[in-house]
């Protein structure tokens, strides 16, 4: 098989994952898109390893070894990422990335846009949860 087929498939997978990271709002779907991008890289590593082993006399299979390392790192990344998403979902009640941006931003209490009290905020969240 020619090298162009897995390379094109890998590029399509990577672009799909990149679109998922940039366009999605749910943290779980963003993590899945990152995994898709890592799998595209793994496909490239294995394809180039097979292609280079045909031309070289020594077959070290370093691409396949690096792929196994990447799979192990991806498993650790998804485990930690899911733990963080679950902790944030328990505390905040949502996994929507746009709604989680205010965790790092400090709001000025004198700002008229953010003049709602804590009680009004809690009532609004309860109303959204029941809707």
Short mmCIF file of C-alpha atoms in Angstrom, two decimals:
data_model
loop_
_atom_site.label_atom_id
_atom_site.label_comp_id
_atom_site.label_asym_id
_atom_site.label_seq_id
_atom_site.Cartn_x
_atom_site.Cartn_y
_atom_site.Cartn_z
CA UNK A 1 0.00 0.00 0.00
CA UNK A 2 1.23 3.45 -0.83
CA UNK A 3 2.13 5.95 1.91
CA UNK A 4 -0.34 8.55 0.65
CA UNK A 5 -3.43 6.63 1.78
CA UNK A 6 -2.69 6.54 5.52
CA UNK A 7 -1.24 10.05 5.35
CA UNK A 8 -4.43 11.47 3.82
CA UNK A 9 -6.59 9.54 6.29
CA UNK A 10 -4.45 10.82 9.13
CA UNK A 11 -4.77 14.40 7.88
CA UNK A 12 -8.55 14.05 7.67
CA UNK A 13 -8.74 12.62 11.19
CA UNK A 14 -6.52 15.37 12.54
CA UNK A 15 -8.58 18.11 10.84
CA UNK A 16 -11.78 16.57 12.20
CA UNK A 17 -10.31 16.54 15.70
CA UNK A 18 -9.08 20.11 15.34
CA UNK A 19 -12.53 21.23 14.26
CA UNK A 20 -14.00 19.43 17.26
CA UNK A 21 -11.63 21.19 19.65
CA UNK A 22 -12.31 24.62 18.17
CA UNK A 23 -16.07 24.33 17.64
CA UNK A 24 -17.37 22.26 20.55
CA UNK A 25 -18.60 23.70 23.81
CA UNK A 26 -18.89 20.50 25.85
CA UNK A 27 -15.70 19.54 27.69
CA UNK A 28 -16.23 15.80 27.09
CA UNK A 29 -16.49 16.32 23.33
CA UNK A 30 -13.34 18.46 23.39
CA UNK A 31 -11.48 15.63 25.13
CA UNK A 32 -12.78 13.17 22.54
CA UNK A 33 -11.55 15.46 19.77
CA UNK A 34 -8.09 15.63 21.35
CA UNK A 35 -8.04 11.82 21.41
CA UNK A 36 -8.98 11.80 17.73
CA UNK A 37 -6.05 14.08 16.98
CA UNK A 38 -3.68 11.83 18.95
CA UNK A 39 -4.93 8.79 17.03
CA UNK A 40 -4.23 10.60 13.76
CA UNK A 41 -0.67 11.17 14.93
CA UNK A 42 -0.39 7.49 15.90
CA UNK A 43 -1.56 6.46 12.44
CA UNK A 44 1.11 8.66 10.90
CA UNK A 45 3.80 7.23 13.17
CA UNK A 46 2.97 3.65 12.27
CA UNK A 47 2.59 4.38 8.56
CA UNK A 48 5.95 6.12 8.34
CA UNK A 49 7.57 3.40 10.44
CA UNK A 50 6.39 0.71 8.04
CA UNK A 51 7.42 2.80 5.04
CA UNK A 52 10.89 3.48 6.44
CA UNK A 53 11.43 -0.13 7.52
CA UNK A 54 11.00 -1.24 3.90
CA UNK A 55 13.80 1.05 2.78
CA UNK A 56 16.17 0.60 5.73
CA UNK A 57 18.05 -2.61 6.40
CA UNK A 58 17.65 -2.29 10.15
CA UNK A 59 14.13 -2.51 11.49
CA UNK A 60 14.03 -0.73 14.82
CA UNK A 61 10.30 0.01 14.70
CA UNK A 62 10.81 3.21 16.64
CA UNK A 63 7.56 4.64 15.25
CA UNK A 64 5.57 1.80 16.72
CA UNK A 65 7.33 2.16 20.07
CA UNK A 66 6.58 5.86 20.07
CA UNK A 67 2.96 5.05 19.24
CA UNK A 68 2.70 2.85 22.33
CA UNK A 69 4.16 5.67 24.41
CA UNK A 70 1.63 8.10 22.92
CA UNK A 71 -1.23 5.71 23.70
CA UNK A 72 -0.09 5.49 27.34
CA UNK A 73 0.14 9.28 27.62
CA UNK A 74 -3.29 9.66 25.99
CA UNK A 75 -4.82 7.22 28.50
CA UNK A 76 -3.38 9.21 31.39
CA UNK A 77 -4.55 12.47 29.82
CA UNK A 78 -8.11 11.25 29.37
CA UNK A 79 -8.22 9.90 32.91
CA UNK A 80 -7.10 13.18 34.45
CA UNK A 81 -9.24 15.20 32.04
CA UNK A 82 -12.39 13.25 32.88
CA UNK A 83 -11.67 13.58 36.60
CA UNK A 84 -11.36 17.36 36.22
CA UNK A 85 -14.54 17.56 34.13
CA UNK A 86 -16.49 15.50 36.68
CA UNK A 87 -15.22 17.63 39.57
CA UNK A 88 -16.16 20.83 37.73
CA UNK A 89 -19.56 19.40 36.82
CA UNK A 90 -20.27 18.53 40.45
CA UNK A 91 -19.27 21.99 41.65
CA UNK A 92 -20.70 24.14 38.86
CA UNK A 93 -23.51 21.97 37.49
CA UNK A 94 -22.39 22.18 33.86
CA UNK A 95 -19.67 20.94 31.54
CA UNK A 96 -20.20 23.78 29.06
CA UNK A 97 -16.86 25.47 28.43
CA UNK A 98 -18.37 28.89 27.75
CA UNK A 99 -20.10 28.90 31.13
CA UNK A 100 -16.91 27.88 32.90
CA UNK A 101 -14.89 30.86 31.74
CA UNK A 102 -16.03 33.00 34.64
CA UNK A 103 -14.16 30.78 37.11
CA UNK A 104 -10.91 32.54 36.25
CA UNK A 105 -12.34 35.99 35.62
CA UNK A 106 -12.99 38.33 38.52
CA UNK A 107 -16.10 40.46 38.23
CA UNK A 108 -16.23 43.97 39.63
CA UNK A 109 -19.14 44.18 42.12
CA UNK A 110 -19.74 47.81 41.12
CA UNK A 111 -20.20 46.83 37.47
CA UNK A 112 -23.91 47.27 36.54
CA UNK A 113 -23.76 44.26 34.18
CA UNK A 114 -22.94 41.97 37.10
CA UNK A 115 -25.11 43.57 39.76
CA UNK A 116 -27.23 40.49 40.44
CA UNK A 117 -27.09 39.26 44.00
CA UNK A 118 -26.16 35.73 44.97
CA UNK A 119 -29.79 34.90 45.70
CA UNK A 120 -30.92 36.01 42.23
CA UNK A 121 -28.09 34.00 40.70
CA UNK A 122 -29.07 30.87 42.65
CA UNK A 123 -32.72 31.29 41.67
CA UNK A 124 -31.76 31.68 38.00
CA UNK A 125 -29.63 28.54 38.11
CA UNK A 126 -32.43 26.55 39.74
CA UNK A 127 -34.88 27.78 37.10
CA UNK A 128 -32.49 26.73 34.33
CA UNK A 129 -31.97 23.32 35.93
CA UNK A 130 -35.71 22.62 36.11
CA UNK A 131 -36.37 23.84 32.56
#
